Coordinates of C-alpha atoms and ligand atoms in Angstrom, one line a residue:
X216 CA -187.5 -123.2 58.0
X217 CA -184.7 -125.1 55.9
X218 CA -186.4 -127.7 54.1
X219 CA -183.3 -130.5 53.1
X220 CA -183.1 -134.1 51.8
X221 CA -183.6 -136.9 53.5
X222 CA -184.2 -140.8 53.8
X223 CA -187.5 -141.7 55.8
X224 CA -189.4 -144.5 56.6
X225 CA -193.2 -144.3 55.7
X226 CA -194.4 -147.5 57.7
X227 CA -193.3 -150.5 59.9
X228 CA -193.1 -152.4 56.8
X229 CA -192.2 -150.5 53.8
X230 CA -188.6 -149.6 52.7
X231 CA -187.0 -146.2 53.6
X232 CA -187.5 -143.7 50.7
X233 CA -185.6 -140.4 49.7
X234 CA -187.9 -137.5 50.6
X235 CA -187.1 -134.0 52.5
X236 CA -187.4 -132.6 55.9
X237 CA -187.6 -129.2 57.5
X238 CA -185.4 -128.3 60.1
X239 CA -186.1 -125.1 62.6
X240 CA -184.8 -121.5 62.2
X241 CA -181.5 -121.0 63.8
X242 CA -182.4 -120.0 67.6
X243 CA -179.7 -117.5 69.0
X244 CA -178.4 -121.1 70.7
X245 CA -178.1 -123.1 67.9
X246 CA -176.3 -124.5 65.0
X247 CA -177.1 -125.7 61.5
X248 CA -174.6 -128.8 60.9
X249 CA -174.1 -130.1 57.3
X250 CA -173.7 -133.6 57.8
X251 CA -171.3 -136.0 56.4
X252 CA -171.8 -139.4 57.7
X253 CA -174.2 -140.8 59.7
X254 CA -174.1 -144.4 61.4
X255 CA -176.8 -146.9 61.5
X256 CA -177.5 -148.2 64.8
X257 CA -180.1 -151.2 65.4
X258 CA -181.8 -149.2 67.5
X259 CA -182.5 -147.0 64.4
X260 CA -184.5 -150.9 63.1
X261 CA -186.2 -150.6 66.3
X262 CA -187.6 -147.9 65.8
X263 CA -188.9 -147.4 62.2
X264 CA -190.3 -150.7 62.6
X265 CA -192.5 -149.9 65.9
X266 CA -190.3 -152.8 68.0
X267 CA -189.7 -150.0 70.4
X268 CA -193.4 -148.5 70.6
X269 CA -195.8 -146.7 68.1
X270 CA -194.0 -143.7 66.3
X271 CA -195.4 -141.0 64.2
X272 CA -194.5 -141.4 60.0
X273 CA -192.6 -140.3 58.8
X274 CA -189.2 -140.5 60.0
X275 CA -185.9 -140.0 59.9
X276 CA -184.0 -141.7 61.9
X277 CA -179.9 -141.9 62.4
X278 CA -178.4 -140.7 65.7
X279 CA -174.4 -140.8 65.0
X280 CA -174.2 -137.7 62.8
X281 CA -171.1 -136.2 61.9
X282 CA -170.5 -132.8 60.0
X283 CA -169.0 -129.6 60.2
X284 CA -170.9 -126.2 61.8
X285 CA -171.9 -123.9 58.7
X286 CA -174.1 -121.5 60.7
X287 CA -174.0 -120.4 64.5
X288 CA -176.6 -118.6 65.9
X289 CA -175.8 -115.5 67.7
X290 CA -175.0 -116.7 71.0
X291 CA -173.3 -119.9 70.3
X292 CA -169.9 -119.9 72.1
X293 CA -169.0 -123.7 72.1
X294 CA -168.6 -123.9 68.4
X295 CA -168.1 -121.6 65.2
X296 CA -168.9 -122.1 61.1
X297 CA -166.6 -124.3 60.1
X298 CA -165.7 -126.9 63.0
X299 CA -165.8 -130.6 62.7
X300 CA -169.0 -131.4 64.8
X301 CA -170.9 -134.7 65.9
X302 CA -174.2 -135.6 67.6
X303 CA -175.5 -138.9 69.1
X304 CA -178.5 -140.0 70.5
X305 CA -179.9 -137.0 72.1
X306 CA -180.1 -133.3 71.8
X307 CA -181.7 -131.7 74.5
X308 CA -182.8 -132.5 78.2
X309 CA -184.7 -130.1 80.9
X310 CA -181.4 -128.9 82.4
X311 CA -183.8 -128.2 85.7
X312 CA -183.3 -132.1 87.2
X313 CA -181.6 -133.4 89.7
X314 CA -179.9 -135.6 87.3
X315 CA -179.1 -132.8 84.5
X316 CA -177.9 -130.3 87.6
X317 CA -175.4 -133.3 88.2
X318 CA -174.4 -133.8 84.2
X319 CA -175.6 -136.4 83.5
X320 CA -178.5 -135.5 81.4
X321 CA -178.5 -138.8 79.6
X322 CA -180.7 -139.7 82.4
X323 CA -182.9 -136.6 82.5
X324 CA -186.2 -137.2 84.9
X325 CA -188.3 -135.3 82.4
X326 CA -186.9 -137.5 79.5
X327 CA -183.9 -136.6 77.5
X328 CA -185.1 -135.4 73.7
X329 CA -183.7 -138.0 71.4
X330 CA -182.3 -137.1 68.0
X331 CA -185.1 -138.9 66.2
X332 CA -188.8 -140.0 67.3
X333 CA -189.0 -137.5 70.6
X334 CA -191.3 -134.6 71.0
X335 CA -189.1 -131.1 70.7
X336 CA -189.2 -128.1 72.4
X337 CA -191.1 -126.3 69.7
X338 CA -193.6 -129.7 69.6
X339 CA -192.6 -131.3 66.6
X340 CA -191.3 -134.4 66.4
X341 CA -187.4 -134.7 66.1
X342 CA -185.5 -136.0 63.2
X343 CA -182.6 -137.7 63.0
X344 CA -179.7 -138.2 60.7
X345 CA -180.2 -139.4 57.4
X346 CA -180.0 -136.0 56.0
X347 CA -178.5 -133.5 54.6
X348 CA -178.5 -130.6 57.9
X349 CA -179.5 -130.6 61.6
X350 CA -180.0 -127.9 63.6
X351 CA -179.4 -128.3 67.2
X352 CA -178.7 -126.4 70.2
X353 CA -174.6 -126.1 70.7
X354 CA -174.8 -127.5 74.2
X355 CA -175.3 -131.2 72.8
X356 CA -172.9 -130.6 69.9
X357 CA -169.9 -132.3 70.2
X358 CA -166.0 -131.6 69.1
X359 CA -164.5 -134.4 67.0
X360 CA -161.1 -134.3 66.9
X361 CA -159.3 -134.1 63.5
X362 CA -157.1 -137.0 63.8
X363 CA -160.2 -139.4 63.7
X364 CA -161.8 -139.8 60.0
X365 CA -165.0 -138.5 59.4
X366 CA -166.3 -141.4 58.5
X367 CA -165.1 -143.5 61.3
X368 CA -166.6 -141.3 63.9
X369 CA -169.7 -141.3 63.6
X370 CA -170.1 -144.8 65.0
X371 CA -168.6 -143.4 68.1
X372 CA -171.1 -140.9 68.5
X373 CA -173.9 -144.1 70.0
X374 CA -171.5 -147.0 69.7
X375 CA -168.5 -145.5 71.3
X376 CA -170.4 -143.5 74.0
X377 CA -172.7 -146.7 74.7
X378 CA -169.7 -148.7 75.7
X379 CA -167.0 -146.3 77.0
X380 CA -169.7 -145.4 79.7
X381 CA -169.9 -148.2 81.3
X382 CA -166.5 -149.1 81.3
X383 CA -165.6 -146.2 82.6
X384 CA -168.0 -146.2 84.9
X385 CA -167.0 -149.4 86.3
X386 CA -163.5 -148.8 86.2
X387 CA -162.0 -151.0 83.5
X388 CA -158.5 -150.9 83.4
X389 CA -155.0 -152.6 84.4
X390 CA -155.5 -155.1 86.6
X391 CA -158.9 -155.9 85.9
X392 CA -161.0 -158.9 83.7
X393 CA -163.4 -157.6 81.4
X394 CA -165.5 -159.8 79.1
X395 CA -167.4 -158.5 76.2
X396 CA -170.4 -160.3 75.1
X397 CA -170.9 -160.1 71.4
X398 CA -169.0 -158.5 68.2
X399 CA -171.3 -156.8 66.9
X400 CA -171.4 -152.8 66.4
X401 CA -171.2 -152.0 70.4
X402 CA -169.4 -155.5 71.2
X403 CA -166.2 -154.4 69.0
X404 CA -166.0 -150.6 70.2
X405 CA -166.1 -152.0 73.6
X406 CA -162.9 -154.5 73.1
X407 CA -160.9 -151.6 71.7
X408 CA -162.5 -149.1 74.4
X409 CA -161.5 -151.4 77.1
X410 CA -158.3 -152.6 75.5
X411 CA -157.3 -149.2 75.3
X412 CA -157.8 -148.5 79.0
X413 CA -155.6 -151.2 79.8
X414 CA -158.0 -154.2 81.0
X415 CA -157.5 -157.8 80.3
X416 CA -159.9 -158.3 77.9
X417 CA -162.6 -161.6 76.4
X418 CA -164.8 -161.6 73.7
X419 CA -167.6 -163.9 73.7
X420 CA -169.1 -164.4 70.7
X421 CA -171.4 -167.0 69.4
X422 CA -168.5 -168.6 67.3
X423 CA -165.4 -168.1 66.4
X424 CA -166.2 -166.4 63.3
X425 CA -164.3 -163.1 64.1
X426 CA -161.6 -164.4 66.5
X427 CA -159.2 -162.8 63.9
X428 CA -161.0 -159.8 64.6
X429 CA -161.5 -160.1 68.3
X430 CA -157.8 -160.4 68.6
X431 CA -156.6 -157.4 66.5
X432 CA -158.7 -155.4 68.4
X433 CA -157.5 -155.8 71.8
X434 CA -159.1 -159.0 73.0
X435 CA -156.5 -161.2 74.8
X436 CA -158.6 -163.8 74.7
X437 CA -161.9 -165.2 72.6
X438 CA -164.6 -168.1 73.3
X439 CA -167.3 -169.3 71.7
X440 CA -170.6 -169.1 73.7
X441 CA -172.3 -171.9 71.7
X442 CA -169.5 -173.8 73.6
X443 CA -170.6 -175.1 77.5
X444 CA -167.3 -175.4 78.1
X445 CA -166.7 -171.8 77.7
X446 CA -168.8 -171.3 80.9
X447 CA -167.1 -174.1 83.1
X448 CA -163.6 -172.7 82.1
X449 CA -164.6 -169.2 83.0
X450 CA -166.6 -169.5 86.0
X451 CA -165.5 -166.8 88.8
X452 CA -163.5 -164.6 86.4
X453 CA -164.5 -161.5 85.1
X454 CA -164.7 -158.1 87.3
X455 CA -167.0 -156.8 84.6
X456 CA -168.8 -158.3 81.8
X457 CA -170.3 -155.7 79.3
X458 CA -173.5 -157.6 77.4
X459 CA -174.3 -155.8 73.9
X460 CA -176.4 -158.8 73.0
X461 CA -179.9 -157.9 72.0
X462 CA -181.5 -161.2 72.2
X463 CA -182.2 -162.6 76.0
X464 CA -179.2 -164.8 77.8
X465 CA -178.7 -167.2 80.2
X466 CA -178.5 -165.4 83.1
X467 CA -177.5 -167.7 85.7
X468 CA -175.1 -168.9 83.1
X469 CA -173.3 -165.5 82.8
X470 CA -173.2 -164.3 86.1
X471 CA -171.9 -167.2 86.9
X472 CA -168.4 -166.2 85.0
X473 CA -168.2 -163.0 87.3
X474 CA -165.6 -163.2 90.3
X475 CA -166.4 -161.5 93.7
X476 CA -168.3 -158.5 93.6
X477 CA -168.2 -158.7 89.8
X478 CA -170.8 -156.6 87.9
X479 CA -172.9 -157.8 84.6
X480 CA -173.5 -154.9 82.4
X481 CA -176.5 -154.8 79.8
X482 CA -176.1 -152.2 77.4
X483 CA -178.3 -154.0 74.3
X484 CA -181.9 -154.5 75.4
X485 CA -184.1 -157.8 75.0
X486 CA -187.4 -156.7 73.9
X487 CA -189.1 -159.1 76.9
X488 CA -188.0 -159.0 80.5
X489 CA -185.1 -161.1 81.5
X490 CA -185.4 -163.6 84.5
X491 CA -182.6 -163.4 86.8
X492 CA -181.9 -166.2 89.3
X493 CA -181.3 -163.8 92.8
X494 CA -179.1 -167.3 93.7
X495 CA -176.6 -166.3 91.4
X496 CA -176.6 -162.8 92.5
X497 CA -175.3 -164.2 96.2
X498 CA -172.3 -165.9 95.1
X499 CA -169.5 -163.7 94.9
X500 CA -172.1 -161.0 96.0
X501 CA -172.8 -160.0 92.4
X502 CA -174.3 -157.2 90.7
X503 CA -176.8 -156.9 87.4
X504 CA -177.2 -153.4 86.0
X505 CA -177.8 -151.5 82.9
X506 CA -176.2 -148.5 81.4
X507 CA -177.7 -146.0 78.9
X508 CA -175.3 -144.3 76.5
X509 CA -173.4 -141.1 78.3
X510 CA -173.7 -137.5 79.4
X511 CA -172.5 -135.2 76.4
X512 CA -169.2 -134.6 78.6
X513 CA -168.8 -137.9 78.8
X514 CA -169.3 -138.1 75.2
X515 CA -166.4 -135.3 74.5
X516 CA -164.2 -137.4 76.8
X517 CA -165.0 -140.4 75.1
X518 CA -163.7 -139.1 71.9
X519 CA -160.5 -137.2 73.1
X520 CA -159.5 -140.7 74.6
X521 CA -160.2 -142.5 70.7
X522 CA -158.5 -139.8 69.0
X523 CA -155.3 -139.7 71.6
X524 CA -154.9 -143.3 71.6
X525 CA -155.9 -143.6 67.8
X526 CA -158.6 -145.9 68.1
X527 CA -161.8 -146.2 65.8
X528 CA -164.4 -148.0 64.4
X529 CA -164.4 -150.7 61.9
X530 CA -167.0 -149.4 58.9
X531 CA -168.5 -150.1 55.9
X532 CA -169.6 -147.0 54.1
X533 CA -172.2 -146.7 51.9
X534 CA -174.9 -144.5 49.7
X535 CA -177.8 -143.6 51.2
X536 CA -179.6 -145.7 48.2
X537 CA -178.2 -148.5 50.2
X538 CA -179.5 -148.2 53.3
X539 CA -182.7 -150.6 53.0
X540 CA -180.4 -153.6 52.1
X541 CA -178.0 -152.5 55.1
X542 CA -180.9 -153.1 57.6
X543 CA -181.1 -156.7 56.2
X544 CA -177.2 -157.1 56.8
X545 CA -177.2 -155.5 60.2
X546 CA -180.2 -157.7 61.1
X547 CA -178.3 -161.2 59.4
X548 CA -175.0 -159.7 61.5
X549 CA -173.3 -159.6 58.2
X550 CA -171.6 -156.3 58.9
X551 CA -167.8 -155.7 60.3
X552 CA -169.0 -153.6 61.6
X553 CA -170.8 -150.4 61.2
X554 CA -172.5 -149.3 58.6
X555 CA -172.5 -145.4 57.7
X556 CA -174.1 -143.4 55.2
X557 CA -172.0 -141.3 52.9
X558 CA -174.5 -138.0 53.3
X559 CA -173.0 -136.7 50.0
X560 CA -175.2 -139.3 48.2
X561 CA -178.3 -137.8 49.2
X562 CA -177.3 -134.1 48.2
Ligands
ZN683 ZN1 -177.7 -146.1 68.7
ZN684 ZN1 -183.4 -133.1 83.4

């Protein structure tokens, strides 16, 4: 066992606090990453607070984890000591499903084992990223291109993935009318993402508080959703809106804006169930659906296509001392627009 340093939280309530962690002997499979930078994702607040169900204390969460490889176990093939390395939101999956046999093991029927907060192989409970290693097995390790900054890629590893699958998915690209609901961490990968792929691209935000933003990043247009207006001028438009908004909608509302056979995406998660009204579903014979992050090809994909066409995410970097005053920013919105940790403050 490596025992290494790390931030945890305690409690729902109490602040995160430096402690350490052990991580497994290197199995023949894996590899012991030193990490760099890791991102902080709200769903990382979720959790440690108990929004997202009881967890065991404590914890460490962080699931966008970049580093480079400093020990391979003896069969490891996909990566040697000394690569630049990332990991995201999960690290193993029962490779036995219909859905893993496929490759797409985000979707695992016998539950995908998240970075942080799942039950390992070995029983333990997995821990995340804010921390000094990981060990995990080199199948869910991915390669991260040198042309992308450390720093800057480890949003991509939940962020990036989150969005890029389900415009992908959906085919974004020339020709088609995307609309991304909310700037927040997910909401400004996925103007960039889709930008990139060539789609004519919205934002709509709240305000109009990072139009600048919205723009620069690819958007060809920007509304405010406090605006009705916003939804009478848009009515019957979009071929795909991606929702990263946490907090419920309007449903009728915003599949209202989609044109025929135009598909509402929901890739942040409302702690209550969402009514939808089936009426809106008939006109233009639209479609509601949800997307969790993206199989760990996918994933690779996902960050080829950032690093060829040089696109990244906005951060704010910070010390690991930090990180209980970040929450309170990521939870105010005050961030543009991912935080990440700077690992070398916890060594
Ligand atoms: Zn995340
Ligand atoms: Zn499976």
């Amino acid at each position: 066992m490596l025992t290494v340093n790390a931030i945890a939280a305690t409690s729902p309530t109490d602040p995160l606090v430096r402690t350490t962690v052990e991580r497994r002997d290197l199995g023949p499979r894996d590899v012991l990453i030193e990490i760099r930078y890791a991102g902080i994702c709200h769903s990382d607040i979720h959790t440690v607070r108990g929004e997202w169900g009881e967890i065991t204390y404590p914890l460490v969460v962080g699931h966008e984890i970049v580093g480079r490889v400093t020990e391979a176990g003896t069969e490891v093939s996909r990566h040697a000591v000394g690569d630049r390395v990332g990991v995201g939101c999960m690290v193993n999956s029962c490779r036995e499903c219909e859905n893993c046999r496929a490759g797409q093991e985000q979707y695992c029927l016998n539950g995908n084992t998240g970075t942080y907060a799942s039950v390992d192989r070995d029983g333990t409970i997995t821990q995340g990223g804010y921390s000094t290693h990981v060990v995990v097995d080199q199948d869910f390790v991915l390669r991260v291109p040198e042309s992308i900054p450390y720093e800057k890629a480890a949003p991509l590893l939940c962020a990036g993935i989150t969005t890029y699958s389900p415009l992908a998915h959906w085919n974004a690209g020339p020709g088609r009318k995307v609309a991304v609901v909310g700037m927040g961490g997910l909401g400004h990968m996925a103007v960039k993402i889709a930008a990139a792929m060539g789609a004519e691209v919205t934002v709509l935000s709240q305000t109009l508080g990072k139009k600048d933003d919205g723009l620069a990043f690819g958007g060809g247009d920007y509304h405010a959703t406090s605006d009705p207006a916003t939804f009478e001028a848009l009515r019957n438009t979009f071929d795909l809106i991606i929702n990263t908004v946490s907090a419920p909608i309007d449903m009728a509302a915003y599949l209202g804006l989609l044109r025929l056979d135009g598909t509402l995406v929901s890739v942040g998660a409302p702690p209550e169930p969402l009514p939808v009204p089936v009426f809106a579903l008939f006109g233009n014979r639209r479609s509601f659906a949800g997307s969790g992050i993206g199989s760990i090809a996918e994933t690779q994909e996902m960050l080829d296509f950032c690093a060829e066409r040089g696109i990244a995410p906005e951060v704010e970097v910070i010390d690991a001392d930090a990180v209980n005053e970040a929450y309170e920013r990521v939870l105010r919105s005050d961030v543009r627009y991912r935080f990440v940790i700077d690992v070398d403050s916890l060594r």
